[in-house]
Amino acid sequence: MLALEDKELGKVVLRPTPLSNKAPEWHKMTVPKNAADQDLRIKIACRMDKPLNMKHCGYLYALGKGVWKKWKKRYFILVQVSQYTFAMCSYKEKKSEPTEMMQLDGYTVDYIEQASDLEGGRFFFNAVKEGDSVLYACDDENESHLWVMATYRATGQAHKPTPPLTPAAKNSTISKIQGDADRARKHGMEEYISSDPCKFDHHSMFRHLQTLTLDFRLNDPYCSLGWFSPGQVFVLDEYCARYGVRGCYRHLVYLSDLLDRTERGLMIDPTLIHYSFAFCASHVHGNRPDGVGTVTHEEKEKFQEIKERLRVLLENQITNFRYCFPFGRPEGALKATLSLLERVLMKDIATPVPPEETRGVIKKCLENAALVNYTQLSNEAKIDEDMGQDGQEIVPSRRLEELIHLAELCVDLLQQNEDHYAEAFAWFSDLLVEHAEIFWSLFAVDMDQVLAEQPPDTWDAFPLFQILNDYLRSDDNLKNGRFHQHLQGTFAPLVVRYVDLMESSIAQSIHKGFEKERWELKGNGCGTSEDLFWKLDALQAFIRDLHWPNAEFGCHLEQRLKLMACDMIESCIQRTDSSYQQWIKKGVTFISTDYIIPTEMCAMINVILDAKNQSLKLCAVDGVDVHQYHTKIDELIDKALTGMTQGLTSKLMSVLESTLSKLSRYDEGSLIGSLLSFTQNVSGSGRELGQAYVNFTRNCMDQIRTKVTDDLWIINFFELWYTLQMQSLCSWLSERLDHSLHPYQCTCLVHIVRKLYSDFELQGVMEDKLMSKAYSTVSSRMTTEEATCSLTIGSRGGDEDGDVGEDETDRRPKVTMREAVGEDGANFVSKLTNASSSVVGKVGNVVGKGLGGLTSKLGGGSWF
């Protein structure tokens, strides 16, 4: 229906059939009576797909005895029900099921004269069977001929219908067909058409037909793999059924053609060969499933010939399985080939072949495959060439590089075998392992030859061992196999020699390095120690990465390397400690507050600390001290560190002792102290001396903090140094319990104690270490002495000047000290209190006596 703006213009009804014209055609439309254009036409192309089982269709008049009992026009379809069964079916419009049908088995179709007593139809033909006859007619001569030919092909009758000739129909379609027949007769085809089929050698003709069909099919080999298409199978089956071609002969010829193509390198599905071979074998051995089977002498001889050809072909395919079935493709083809080989080796179709025979054939094939595969790879890697492209002999290093490349190719090849072919050889896995061992034995020949050409003491071959050993030790079947044992035996002397030379080289580098060492900071130590630890770690990592498969030899290498590391680290510690002691002795006489710890000594301490860190990794096995080497080194390191710490603290404490000895000159009762009292304004208040010592401690702490790498050791050293200083101050003050301190001494010590506490607190020393008993004692004493000095200086100033200026007030020592805590210092505090009372009494006497009393005091034992 055609409409425009909701207005119907016209409509047309189409009744398409699969035989309708597919080109666009003009159709007249039915239009409304009031339409302006009564001759409205539309051009439409209508196409209907033809079902596969429909051979012909169209309208026919029909009349039969059992079906179509009334002469009238019906729509018929010739349907192929099965391969050899056809049926004539009539349909009503818009119905999918036939109303009536007739099976054509046993019928013969032919043209007949026109029946005068029936209305409808001009061209008649009938289908006749014993006891039955069906009459057909249609209005078109060409349509009549098409129906007769289609029915002729469906019935399979021997007689071909010939259309009748009439003088009035010379220009008709039948006359044209007759002209074609004349031309066929002229070119010789009529002889074949009209000849008796029984007089031809259909077996030879079928062989030629099947060969041509196979060649056409193999134009796309990867799609077909030798299998015929359904249409080709139908044609060949039809030929065999019509002309009596024997099934056994058909498959023997087919097998022969397939083997010819396979030998030319075309890919043929082994399953297809298996099916055809089994079919032929059932005929030859008389074991047909249906119980009926015959074979001729020619077929039997042909079968034996093909069987031998097939056996040779299968053995060749198994030998070249990597090239016949690349990457296991087609999937399952290799497995089918092995199954077919077992079938071919059978004596008859019922008796299975002994497993030993099959295994023997496959073993031989895989042995040959090892040689084929290795030869192919070695040619690719050019390992057998003695001369280069420029005509010069290949140097040993170049041959070793090619051998390593060949080893990588061999590993890849065997991994591909495992990935793509192991499943197919699942029943013969031991033979596949033997194939790999033979393959590696061929490689071993070239490996031994190339390694023998290498100069002595060269280590470029170790990557070859790593490649091969990493693969072999991961394969449970090849691990510790023949080639693996040969590989270990070849490289074991090289490894031992390499370790010997490395041990000698490291020992020499230690000896020469420490002789020339300037002890400059480098990394976590000095240049020699960094080089030593790097070499030891690199050597152990190298031997560890070899993953030596033999546990006993591997443990021997490990123990030897740990012992070597222990000896080397011990030598490093001893030489470092010796140099350290020499540096300590160099500065024995220099005990000024200008002393700064040398960078060289810090570098030596770093070497020992780094040796402590490295020893666990280099002397222990996975953190476990199996051989007790780490324990030995740890004890040596602790001893060396203790000696270094003692030496450094002794050096630093000597500066404090020097400072305290300077303060001792101001002791009460000493002659030099009395003289220095008159020069107090000239020599200073003591703060300068205290600040000099504080600067000394700060410089040393900064040097240690910036130059030493181990924070834990730094904190421990600072704690020890602080404790020793406080103990030294406490001892010095304890010696002067019965005497009060000179203001110079008091000012100096108060400044030192206060700054030491704050500076060491900033360096991270814990409060429990800072607030020690010695510090509490010193703090309490200095609090008392500070008060005494303040009173003494104040009284003296009142007698002399009667008033204290602002400048003088600023010069008084003002120190706020922490209170002494704890019960342990109670007795000592009481003693200090008694001493301070005595001092206050003496100060009162001094104030009372005035200048005269001062003169008398200078002659006495008082400190003022």
C-alpha atoms as one frame of an Amber mdcrd trajectory, in Angstrom:
protein
   0.000   0.000   0.000   1.278   3.421  -1.000   0.071   6.473   0.929   1.092
  10.113   1.088   0.003  12.442   3.899  -2.515   9.865   5.169  -4.057   9.680
   1.710  -4.087   6.271   0.042  -2.721   6.410  -3.475  -2.942   2.722  -4.353
  -2.034  -0.811  -3.378  -0.511  -3.858  -4.975  -0.455  -7.502  -3.851   2.728
  -9.534  -4.423   2.986 -13.298  -4.332   6.773 -13.980  -4.476   8.278 -17.429
  -4.906  11.890 -18.577  -4.733  11.893 -18.686  -8.550  10.524 -15.161  -9.015
  12.550 -12.620 -10.932  14.943 -10.803  -8.613  15.244  -7.733 -10.841  12.961
  -4.726 -10.163   9.639  -4.935 -12.037   6.759  -2.538 -12.652   3.514  -3.495
 -10.969   0.126  -1.905 -11.647  -1.553  -0.688  -8.513  -5.180  -0.845  -7.542
  -6.292   2.742  -7.011  -9.466   4.275  -5.560 -12.227   5.182  -8.040 -11.873
   8.891  -7.373  -8.117   8.882  -7.944  -6.873  11.269 -10.604  -4.337   8.773
 -12.011  -6.025   5.460 -12.725  -2.905   3.957 -14.363  -0.624   4.114 -11.336
   2.414   1.798 -11.393   5.225   1.078  -8.899   8.615  -0.533  -9.464   9.448
  -3.155  -6.842  12.316  -5.640  -6.425  11.261  -8.619  -4.334  13.584 -11.500
  -3.462  12.777 -14.709  -1.629  15.534 -17.096  -0.492  15.242 -20.664  -1.696
  15.306 -23.372   1.025  18.124 -25.898   0.686  15.795 -28.881   0.451  13.483
 -27.340  -2.184  14.357 -28.482  -5.718  11.554 -26.830  -7.707   8.228 -25.069
  -7.166   5.326 -23.579  -9.129   1.667 -23.979 -10.124   0.556 -27.273 -11.797
  -2.650 -29.007 -12.689  -2.658 -32.520 -11.205  -4.873 -35.607 -11.166  -4.065
 -38.920  -9.452  -5.654 -42.035  -8.062  -4.571 -41.826  -4.413  -3.852 -38.100
  -4.171  -5.046 -35.018  -6.033  -8.191 -36.820  -7.136  -9.690 -33.652  -8.672
  -8.178 -31.938 -11.692  -7.424 -28.408 -10.620  -4.576 -25.960 -10.317  -2.421
 -26.263  -7.175   0.910 -24.903  -5.901   3.511 -27.718  -5.856   6.975 -27.999
  -4.306   9.483 -30.774  -5.006  11.107 -31.425  -1.590  14.236 -33.445  -0.813
  13.363 -35.310   2.367  16.687 -37.125   2.762  19.731 -37.931   0.670  17.869
 -40.306  -1.652  14.225 -39.535  -0.870  12.100 -36.864  -2.625   8.438 -35.940
  -2.334   5.953 -33.904  -4.404   3.903 -31.702  -2.040   0.970 -29.362  -2.687
   0.305 -26.287  -0.544  -2.482 -23.823   0.006  -1.811 -20.115   0.228  -0.535
 -18.931   3.610  -0.116 -22.512   4.856   3.275 -23.908   5.932   2.230 -27.575
   5.979   1.435 -29.490   2.733  -2.181 -30.472   2.124  -1.222 -33.556   0.116
   2.056 -35.207  -0.788   3.432 -38.128  -2.773   6.827 -39.861  -2.355   8.616
 -40.313  -5.679  10.397 -43.577  -4.876   9.893 -46.020  -7.775   8.180 -43.513
 -10.089   9.238 -42.749 -13.668   8.510 -39.375 -15.251   8.024 -38.636 -18.972
   6.299 -36.295 -21.415   2.825 -37.251 -22.772   0.422 -35.903 -25.349  -2.135
 -33.272 -24.407  -5.381 -34.719 -22.959  -8.439 -33.360 -24.754 -10.987 -34.138
 -22.068  -9.388 -31.982 -19.353  -9.747 -28.221 -19.085  -6.616 -26.347 -18.000
  -2.993 -26.913 -18.914  -1.351 -27.126 -22.323   1.837 -29.135 -21.692   1.415
 -32.514 -19.990   3.734 -35.038 -18.276   3.072 -37.874 -15.879   4.739 -39.898
 -13.098   4.076 -43.612 -13.481   4.548 -46.452 -11.021   3.237 -49.964 -11.089
  -0.396 -49.680 -10.075  -0.354 -45.875  -9.907  -0.158 -42.881 -12.225  -0.290
 -39.118 -11.652  -0.981 -36.650 -14.454   0.517 -33.117 -14.393   0.094 -30.113
 -16.703   1.120 -26.477 -16.824   0.501 -23.534 -19.097   4.148 -22.793 -19.982
   6.327 -25.067 -22.075   9.544 -24.018 -20.377   7.993 -24.539 -16.963   6.893
 -27.999 -18.069  10.420 -28.903 -19.121  11.890 -27.629 -15.802   9.416 -29.734
 -13.825  10.222 -32.879 -15.866  14.003 -32.425 -15.421  13.681 -31.788 -11.677
  11.482 -34.867 -11.227  13.863 -36.915 -13.396  16.786 -36.079 -11.116  14.679
 -36.870  -8.066  13.518 -40.300  -9.235  16.996 -41.395 -10.306  15.528 -43.247
 -13.307  17.833 -44.552 -16.023  15.724 -43.280 -18.954  16.002 -39.565 -19.631
  12.711 -37.996 -20.805  12.775 -36.499 -24.295  10.286 -33.735 -25.179   8.057
 -34.482 -28.214   8.708 -32.537 -31.417   5.811 -30.935 -33.318   6.009 -28.874
 -36.530   4.273 -25.999 -34.805   6.754 -25.843 -31.983  10.024 -25.427 -33.827
  10.499 -21.958 -32.431   9.516 -22.981 -28.901  11.779 -23.534 -25.899  11.823
 -27.271 -26.521  13.250 -26.676 -29.970  15.984 -24.573 -28.387  16.781 -27.388
 -25.973  16.846 -29.753 -28.941  19.336 -27.441 -30.601  21.500 -27.628 -27.511
  21.298 -31.409 -27.713  22.438 -31.258 -31.327  25.399 -29.150 -30.373  26.212
 -31.586 -27.548  26.093 -34.427 -30.061  28.441 -32.493 -32.275  31.002 -32.056
 -29.454  30.772 -35.671 -28.313  28.721 -35.199 -25.104  25.737 -36.998 -26.596
  27.814 -40.137 -26.669  28.216 -39.989 -22.906  24.613 -39.002 -22.333  23.145
 -41.771 -24.430  25.771 -44.412 -23.673  25.169 -47.336 -21.359  26.635 -46.541
 -17.882  27.523 -50.192 -17.366  30.123 -50.053 -20.123  32.337 -47.446 -18.337
  35.126 -48.000 -15.798  33.496 -45.931 -13.103  36.226 -46.702 -10.554  38.894
 -44.956 -12.589  36.493 -42.130 -13.451  35.569 -41.719  -9.785  39.241 -41.637
  -8.813  39.839 -38.817 -11.270  36.726 -36.983 -10.061  37.714 -37.330  -6.396
  41.274 -36.179  -7.092  40.050 -33.040  -8.845  37.557 -32.392  -6.059  40.294
 -32.710  -3.404  42.612 -30.370  -5.306  39.849 -27.795  -5.525  39.094 -28.175
  -1.821  42.756 -27.807  -0.837  42.941 -24.379  -2.425  42.193 -23.308   1.162
  44.198 -25.961   3.079  43.964 -24.407   6.532  40.199 -24.255   6.263  39.624
 -27.772   4.917  42.624 -29.855   6.157  41.531 -32.389   3.501  37.878 -32.624
   4.536  35.329 -32.359   1.696  32.515 -29.849   1.883  28.972 -31.210   2.399
  28.138 -30.492  -1.243  31.220 -32.338  -2.471  30.441 -35.294  -0.207  26.903
 -35.405  -1.604  28.138 -35.482  -5.213  30.709 -38.203  -4.497  28.203 -40.277
  -2.516  25.676 -39.918  -5.341  28.222 -41.060  -7.904  29.190 -44.099  -5.829
  25.555 -45.011  -5.204  24.496 -44.681  -8.846  27.452 -46.362 -10.487  28.471
 -48.904  -7.862  31.889 -47.577  -6.842  33.180 -49.722  -3.980  33.524 -47.985
  -0.625  36.846 -49.652   0.149  38.265 -48.583  -3.208  36.918 -45.080  -2.711
  38.716 -44.659   0.652  41.904 -46.315  -0.572  42.083 -43.807  -3.407  41.222
 -41.045  -0.978  44.016 -42.174   1.369  46.480 -42.299  -1.483  45.590 -38.748
  -2.524  45.827 -37.497   1.066  49.245 -39.085   1.539  50.452 -37.538  -1.709
  49.414 -34.078  -0.483  50.870 -34.641   2.968  54.223 -35.668   1.519  54.190
 -32.439  -0.496  53.894 -30.481   2.774  50.184 -29.709   2.816  48.420 -29.882
   6.169  46.024 -32.847   6.358  43.984 -33.647   9.460  45.263 -36.918  10.988
  41.737 -37.692  12.182  40.557 -37.743   8.569  43.319 -40.184   7.620  42.441
 -42.246  10.681  38.781 -42.534   9.640  39.596 -43.603   6.071  42.283 -46.041
   7.232  39.934 -47.628   9.782  37.259 -48.007   7.104  39.671 -49.731   4.732
  41.132 -51.899   7.508  37.661 -53.118   8.461  37.143 -54.240   4.867  40.552
 -55.866   4.503  40.423 -57.697   7.823  36.735 -58.572   7.499  35.598 -56.836
  10.660  32.837 -54.609   9.282  30.385 -53.440  11.957  27.450 -54.440   9.725
  28.938 -57.903   9.209  29.145 -57.434   5.426  32.487 -56.675   3.888  34.311
 -57.675   0.753  37.712 -56.833  -0.625  39.457 -57.521  -3.882  43.074 -58.663
  -4.293  43.902 -55.325  -5.853  42.396 -53.468  -2.888  44.238 -55.663  -0.393
  47.580 -55.074  -2.101  46.821 -51.388  -2.345  45.974 -51.327   1.368  49.326
 -52.884   2.341  51.148 -50.366   0.174  49.258 -47.452   1.703  49.751 -48.858
   5.213  53.524 -48.881   4.733  53.491 -45.383   3.256  51.350 -44.196   6.148
  53.696 -45.719   8.727  56.714 -43.996   7.197  54.781 -40.722   7.005  53.657
 -40.913  10.643  57.176 -41.668  11.871  58.460 -38.718   9.882  55.751 -36.459
  11.338  56.549 -37.557  14.892  60.250 -37.020  14.248  59.523 -33.528  12.922
  56.646 -32.849  15.297  57.804 -29.259  15.927  57.592 -28.442  12.224  54.579
 -30.566  11.247  52.506 -29.313  14.195  53.873 -25.843  15.024  52.909 -24.763
  18.556  50.637 -27.812  18.812  48.425 -26.681  15.916  46.036 -27.931  14.670
  44.832 -28.602  18.187  44.891 -32.313  18.989  46.573 -33.206  15.688  49.749
 -34.636  17.274  47.733 -36.715  19.699  45.651 -38.022  16.793  48.862 -38.834
  14.910  50.159 -40.944  17.804  46.818 -42.752  17.988  46.879 -43.372  14.244
  50.420 -44.751  14.465  49.237 -47.243  17.051  46.372 -48.204  14.716  48.722
 -48.615  11.742  51.060 -50.870  13.744  48.210 -53.278  14.521  48.348 -56.613
  12.667  44.579 -56.692  12.310  41.688 -54.572  13.411  40.907 -56.596  16.542
  44.344 -57.460  17.981  45.969 -54.498  19.765  49.629 -53.818  19.136  51.998
 -54.626  22.072  52.827 -51.454  24.055  56.549 -52.183  23.795  56.409 -52.038
  20.018  54.634 -48.686  19.995  57.028 -47.281  22.589  59.989 -48.535  20.580
  58.836 -46.738  17.441  58.076 -43.496  19.295  61.383 -43.691  21.189  63.272
 -43.999  17.917  61.329 -41.071  16.467  62.035 -38.843  19.484  65.731 -39.737
  19.411  65.869 -38.648  15.791  63.782 -35.573  16.697  66.432 -34.501  19.225
  69.083 -34.557  16.488  66.814 -32.766  14.007  65.844 -30.037  16.488  69.376
 -29.430  17.732  70.821 -29.366  14.225  68.242 -26.790  13.222  69.004 -24.620
  16.266  72.779 -24.876  15.949  72.544 -23.853  12.312  70.473 -20.876  13.338
  72.991 -19.882  16.029  75.920 -20.613  13.643  77.745 -22.434  16.436  79.572
 -24.781  14.058  81.110 -22.060  11.909  84.852 -21.676  12.333  85.225 -18.625
  10.099  83.420 -15.296  10.217  81.860 -13.459   7.298  85.083 -11.535   6.700
  87.077 -14.776   6.411  88.811 -14.398   9.781  88.729 -17.087  12.434  86.124
 -16.506  15.134  87.718 -15.589  18.469  86.869 -17.733  21.546  84.898 -14.921
  23.207  82.662 -14.625  20.150  82.087 -18.372  20.112  81.149 -18.242  23.793
  78.584 -15.519  23.077  77.100 -17.672  20.330  77.020 -20.653  22.702  75.122
 -18.614  25.310  72.671 -17.546  22.616  72.287 -21.164  21.566  71.619 -22.149
  25.189  68.814 -19.584  25.379  67.310 -20.984  22.176  67.553 -24.530  23.542
  65.799 -23.551  26.759  63.033 -21.811  24.794  62.628 -24.878  22.560  62.252
 -27.310  25.448  59.858 -24.974  27.238  57.746 -24.869  24.081  57.824 -28.668
  23.980  56.539 -28.717  27.539  53.846 -26.127  26.852  52.536 -27.366  23.490
  53.453 -31.041  23.108  53.655 -32.566  26.603  49.917 -33.231  26.676  50.066
 -35.192  23.418  52.975 -37.294  24.764  51.289 -37.805  28.147  51.424 -41.596
  27.770  55.096 -41.396  26.760  56.330 -38.686  29.155  59.463 -40.695  30.028
  60.347 -40.856  26.342  59.939 -37.085  26.082  62.316 -36.688  29.047  64.812
 -38.996  27.319  64.384 -36.879  24.191  65.366 -33.790  26.225  68.412 -35.562
  27.716  69.598 -36.588  24.235  69.024 -33.040  23.057  71.164 -31.668  25.906
  73.844 -34.309  25.306  74.249 -32.947  21.777  74.533 -29.456  23.246  77.127
 -30.704  25.756  79.469 -31.657  22.932  79.523 -28.114  21.579  79.674 -26.659
  25.101  82.746 -28.693  26.045  84.477 -27.744  22.813  83.823 -24.017  23.216
  84.809 -23.981  26.907  88.032 -25.827  26.101  88.962 -23.025  23.675  88.564
 -20.302  26.319  91.746 -18.868  27.890  92.386 -19.792  31.546  90.930 -17.749
  34.402  88.153 -16.167  32.350  84.717 -15.994  33.891  82.517 -15.072  30.931
  81.072 -18.591  30.907  79.192 -18.209  34.200  76.099 -16.660  32.525  75.893
 -19.886  30.494  75.764 -21.922  33.713  73.102 -19.660  35.193  70.844 -19.951
  32.127  71.119 -23.726  31.972  70.996 -24.363  35.721  67.984 -22.088  36.289
  66.051 -24.068  33.688  67.217 -27.532  34.716  66.648 -27.093  38.445  63.080
 -25.913  37.782  62.303 -29.047  35.752  61.671 -32.002  38.051  62.386 -34.465
  35.253  65.755 -33.002  34.210  66.938 -31.893  37.652  70.142 -33.789  38.557
  69.849 -35.717  35.295  72.735 -36.737  33.090  73.292 -33.352  31.520  72.725
 -31.531  34.805  75.420 -33.653  36.448  77.754 -33.018  33.519  77.107 -29.282
  33.798  77.967 -29.297  37.506  81.108 -31.303  36.922  82.222 -28.866  34.216
  81.690 -25.670  36.195  82.604 -26.820  39.740  86.399 -26.346  39.174  85.734
 -22.934  37.624  83.743 -21.833  40.660  86.402 -23.038  43.088  89.143 -21.317
  41.081  87.109 -18.120  40.922  86.589 -18.089  44.710  90.314 -18.733  45.284
  91.349 -15.807  43.085  88.735 -13.508  44.568  89.911 -14.358  48.090  93.488
 -13.561  47.139  92.427 -10.342  45.396  90.363  -9.129  48.353  93.174  -9.913
  50.794  95.636  -7.910  48.681  93.222  -5.000  48.386  92.865  -4.918  52.186
  96.635  -4.948  52.694  97.398  -2.271  50.103  94.282  -0.257  50.828  94.901
   0.188  54.552  98.553   0.972  53.939  97.575   3.913  51.738  94.328   4.753
  53.532  93.923   8.468  54.341  90.816   7.792  56.418  88.553  10.144  54.568
  84.836   9.674  55.050  83.233   7.694  52.264  79.841   6.034  52.478  79.483
   4.330  55.840  83.223   4.104  56.433  86.363   4.766  54.434  87.276   3.947
  50.851  88.990   0.638  51.660  86.196  -0.643  53.903  83.503   0.282  51.401
  85.397  -1.537  48.664  85.922  -4.561  50.940  82.288  -4.933  51.979  81.064
  -4.387  48.413  83.396  -7.094  47.092  82.410  -9.565  49.799  78.712  -8.921
  49.261  79.033  -9.102  45.458  80.953 -12.385  45.667  78.390 -13.955  47.982
  75.518 -12.669  45.839  77.170 -14.095  42.722  77.662 -17.549  44.255  74.145
 -17.425  45.724  72.653 -16.563  42.330  74.309 -19.632  40.835  71.796 -21.724
  42.850  74.192 -24.637  42.898  71.994 -27.747  42.658  74.224 -30.076  44.661
  73.387 -29.384  48.309  76.712 -30.643  49.666  78.872 -28.565  47.325  76.556
 -25.588  47.790  76.980 -25.774  51.594  80.750 -26.043  51.125  80.809 -22.892
  48.993  78.594 -21.064  51.463  80.740 -22.046  54.458  83.886 -21.045  52.646
  82.518 -17.621  51.712  81.311 -17.012  55.267  84.733 -17.985  56.627  86.411
 -15.724  54.063  84.161 -12.832  55.063  84.929 -13.492  58.730  88.688 -13.436
  58.090  88.543 -10.329  55.911  86.374  -8.401  58.373  88.671  -9.458  61.223
  91.684  -8.150  59.309  89.824  -4.913  58.567  88.932  -4.460  62.265  92.470
  -5.143  63.460  94.038  -2.708  60.993  91.470  -0.045  61.780  91.913  -0.476
  65.524  95.695  -0.272  65.151  95.434   2.970  63.170  92.993   4.344  65.730
  95.352   3.714  68.608  98.126   5.476  66.687  95.897   8.520  66.216  95.056
   8.504  69.925  98.752   8.499  70.789  99.414  11.401  68.395  97.255  13.751
  70.476  98.382  12.743  73.963 100.198  16.007  74.602  97.501  18.222  73.088
  94.890  18.628  75.830  93.717  22.169  75.193  90.070  23.161  74.882  90.901
  23.949  71.275  91.089  20.189  70.631  88.531  18.805  68.114  88.081  15.119
  67.403  89.806  14.432  64.053  87.642  13.383  61.117  89.995  10.440  60.588
  89.092   9.015  63.999  85.381   9.356  63.184  85.987   7.504  59.924  87.687
   4.677  61.843  84.756   4.450  64.229  82.420   4.309  61.206  84.447   1.447
  59.739  84.020  -0.612  62.911  80.317   0.236  63.164  79.776  -0.625  59.488
  81.636  -3.901  60.019  79.204  -4.680  62.831  76.241  -4.049  60.529  77.734
  -5.968  57.617  78.898  -8.954  59.652  75.375 -10.306  60.201  74.732 -10.406
  56.457  78.195 -11.586  55.438  78.958 -14.076  58.225  75.513 -15.521  59.015
  73.207 -17.675  56.865  69.752 -16.095  56.520  70.202 -14.381  59.891  71.236
 -17.637  61.614  74.827 -18.002  62.813  75.227 -21.571  61.582  79.035 -21.667
  61.589  79.539 -19.345  64.631  81.518 -16.920  62.452  79.245 -14.016  63.275
  79.615 -14.603  67.009  83.396 -14.488  66.679  83.329 -11.279  64.656  80.750
  -9.712  66.950  82.965 -10.295  69.955  85.958  -8.812  68.143  83.922  -5.779
  67.056  82.581  -5.201  70.572  86.101  -5.388  71.936  87.384  -2.920  69.324
  84.479  -0.530  69.896  85.015  -0.672  73.644  88.690   0.176  73.179  87.885
   3.028  70.806  85.244   4.414  73.135  87.587   4.255  76.108  90.388   5.885
  74.179  88.170   8.692  72.940  86.579   9.320  76.329  90.009   9.306  77.957
  91.151  11.903  75.461  88.094  14.064  76.029  88.248  13.681  79.805  91.879
  14.769  79.784  90.675  18.184  78.586  88.271  18.369  81.545  91.038  17.299
  83.900  93.262  20.033  82.445  90.506  22.586  83.031  89.966  21.393  86.595
  93.708  21.537  87.248  93.619  25.194  86.230  90.796  25.768  88.677  92.757
  23.993  91.417  95.187  26.906  91.502  92.454  28.923  93.142  92.024  26.428
  96.004  91.710  27.966  99.510  94.997  27.876 101.418  97.273  27.666  98.426
  99.827  30.378  97.877  99.100  30.746  94.194  95.383  30.995  94.986  96.054
  33.957  97.333  98.114  35.686  94.674  95.505  35.063  91.983  92.853  36.645
  94.203  94.490  40.069  93.753  94.524  39.620  89.984  90.908  38.475  89.708
  89.838  41.624  87.896  92.618  41.097  85.434  92.315  37.365  84.873  88.511
  37.377  84.652  85.634  35.907  86.576  86.149  32.268  85.456  83.349  32.404
  82.923  85.845  32.574  80.064  87.477  29.333  81.102  84.095  27.680  81.526
  82.913  28.920  78.128  86.092  27.614  76.511  85.372  24.144  77.872  81.712
  24.364  76.842  82.783  25.334  73.330  85.137  22.356  73.347  82.343  19.943
  74.261  80.004  21.459  71.686  82.586  21.232  68.921  83.307  17.605  69.769
  79.609  16.739  69.929  78.993  18.397  66.555  81.942  16.540  65.062  80.679
  13.219  66.352  77.090  13.921  65.353  77.973  14.906  61.770  80.774  12.420
  61.091  79.697   9.228  62.867  76.892   7.343  61.087  75.446   5.189  63.881
  72.950   7.197  65.984  72.696   4.513  68.660  76.446   4.518  69.221  76.409
   8.340  69.349  73.730   8.382  72.079  75.547   5.723  74.091  78.832   7.608
  73.765  77.233  10.900  74.821  75.686   9.208  77.841  79.056   7.735  78.835
  80.896  11.009  78.276  78.327  12.964  80.260  78.439  10.465  83.132  82.244
  10.546  83.264  82.270  14.363  83.289  79.767  14.507  86.138  81.686  11.894
  88.091  84.917  13.806  87.545  83.306  17.078  88.724  81.796  15.303  91.691
  85.162  13.815  92.655  86.871  17.184  92.304  84.290  18.864  94.517  84.402
  16.012  97.025  88.075  16.655  97.503  87.152  20.218  98.568  84.326  19.477
 100.987  86.107  21.258 103.821  86.895  24.342 101.773  84.703  26.810 100.038
  85.271  27.515  96.337  86.896  30.614  95.024  84.474  32.833  93.058  86.531
  32.128  89.956  86.099  28.418  90.495  82.431  28.811  91.314  81.644  30.912
  88.253  83.513  28.552  85.921  81.974  25.364  87.305  78.446  26.763  87.454
  78.674  27.738  83.777  80.108  24.334  82.805  77.511  22.313  84.727  74.587
  24.333  83.411  75.702  24.132  79.773  76.621  20.464  79.939  73.124  19.574
  81.140  71.348  21.596  78.445  73.709  20.620  75.614  73.565  16.899  76.294
  69.809  17.137  76.698  69.622  18.659  73.213  71.768  15.799  71.873  69.133
  13.272  72.954  70.533  11.984  76.257  67.632  10.671  78.338  66.600  12.531
  81.504  67.254   9.547  83.758  70.880   9.662  82.575  71.103  13.431  82.938
  69.648  13.425  86.483  72.258  11.024  87.833  73.444  10.904  91.459  76.685
  12.625  90.484  74.787  15.454  88.828  72.517  15.827  91.864  75.548  16.033
  94.134  77.299  18.565  91.932  74.112  20.604  91.568  73.555  20.767  95.320
  77.145  21.754  96.034  77.168  24.407  93.344  73.925  25.908  94.681  75.565
  26.336  98.092  78.798  27.649  96.641  76.898  30.117  94.497  75.183  31.531
  97.554  78.457  31.715  99.477  80.225  33.492  96.651  77.392  35.984  96.356
  77.630  36.823 100.077  81.417  37.036 100.023  81.586  39.330  97.047  78.725
  41.436  98.423  80.411  41.930 101.852  83.723  42.812 100.275  82.041  45.300
  98.044  80.236  46.907 101.041  83.483  47.376 102.975  85.359  48.833 100.072
  82.811  50.950  98.244  79.758  50.926 100.483  77.600  50.415  97.441  77.561
  48.244  94.395  77.174  49.675  90.992  75.048  48.338  88.282  78.029  47.006
  86.384  79.318  45.148  89.404  75.901  43.603  89.951  75.910  42.279  86.441
  79.261  40.607  86.978  78.040  38.592  89.960  77.498  34.916  89.220  73.795
  34.222  88.985  73.108  30.544  88.563  69.838  28.757  89.128  70.654  25.102
  89.773  68.324  22.127  90.159  67.630  20.918  93.709  69.292  17.712  94.755
  66.860  14.835  94.881  66.938  11.402  96.333  67.849   9.990  99.678  71.374
   8.998  98.676  72.577  12.591  98.671  70.988  13.554 102.028  74.119  13.030
 104.143  76.258  14.834 101.639  73.839  17.758 101.539  73.978  18.022 105.337
  77.763  18.152 105.121  77.531  20.881 102.516  75.147  22.804 104.815  77.647
  22.620 107.716  80.409  23.710 105.397  78.349  26.675 104.194  77.634  27.717
 107.792  81.338  27.712 108.519  81.937  29.790 105.438  79.275  32.326 106.456
  80.948  32.629 109.884  84.263  33.312 108.304  82.674  35.872 106.028  81.315
  37.666 109.145  84.724  37.816 110.727  86.140  39.243 107.549  83.519  41.943
 107.420  84.125  42.799 111.089  87.834  43.105 110.870  87.856  45.274 107.763
  91.000  45.788 105.842  93.232  44.860 108.707  91.418  41.618 109.083  91.800
  41.084 105.336  95.561  41.453 105.692  95.648  38.978 108.499  93.539  36.563
 106.502  95.976  36.687 103.654  98.549  35.385 106.008  96.245  32.674 107.296
  94.628  29.637 105.671  91.432  31.336 104.401  90.651  31.407 100.600  89.781
  35.192 100.704
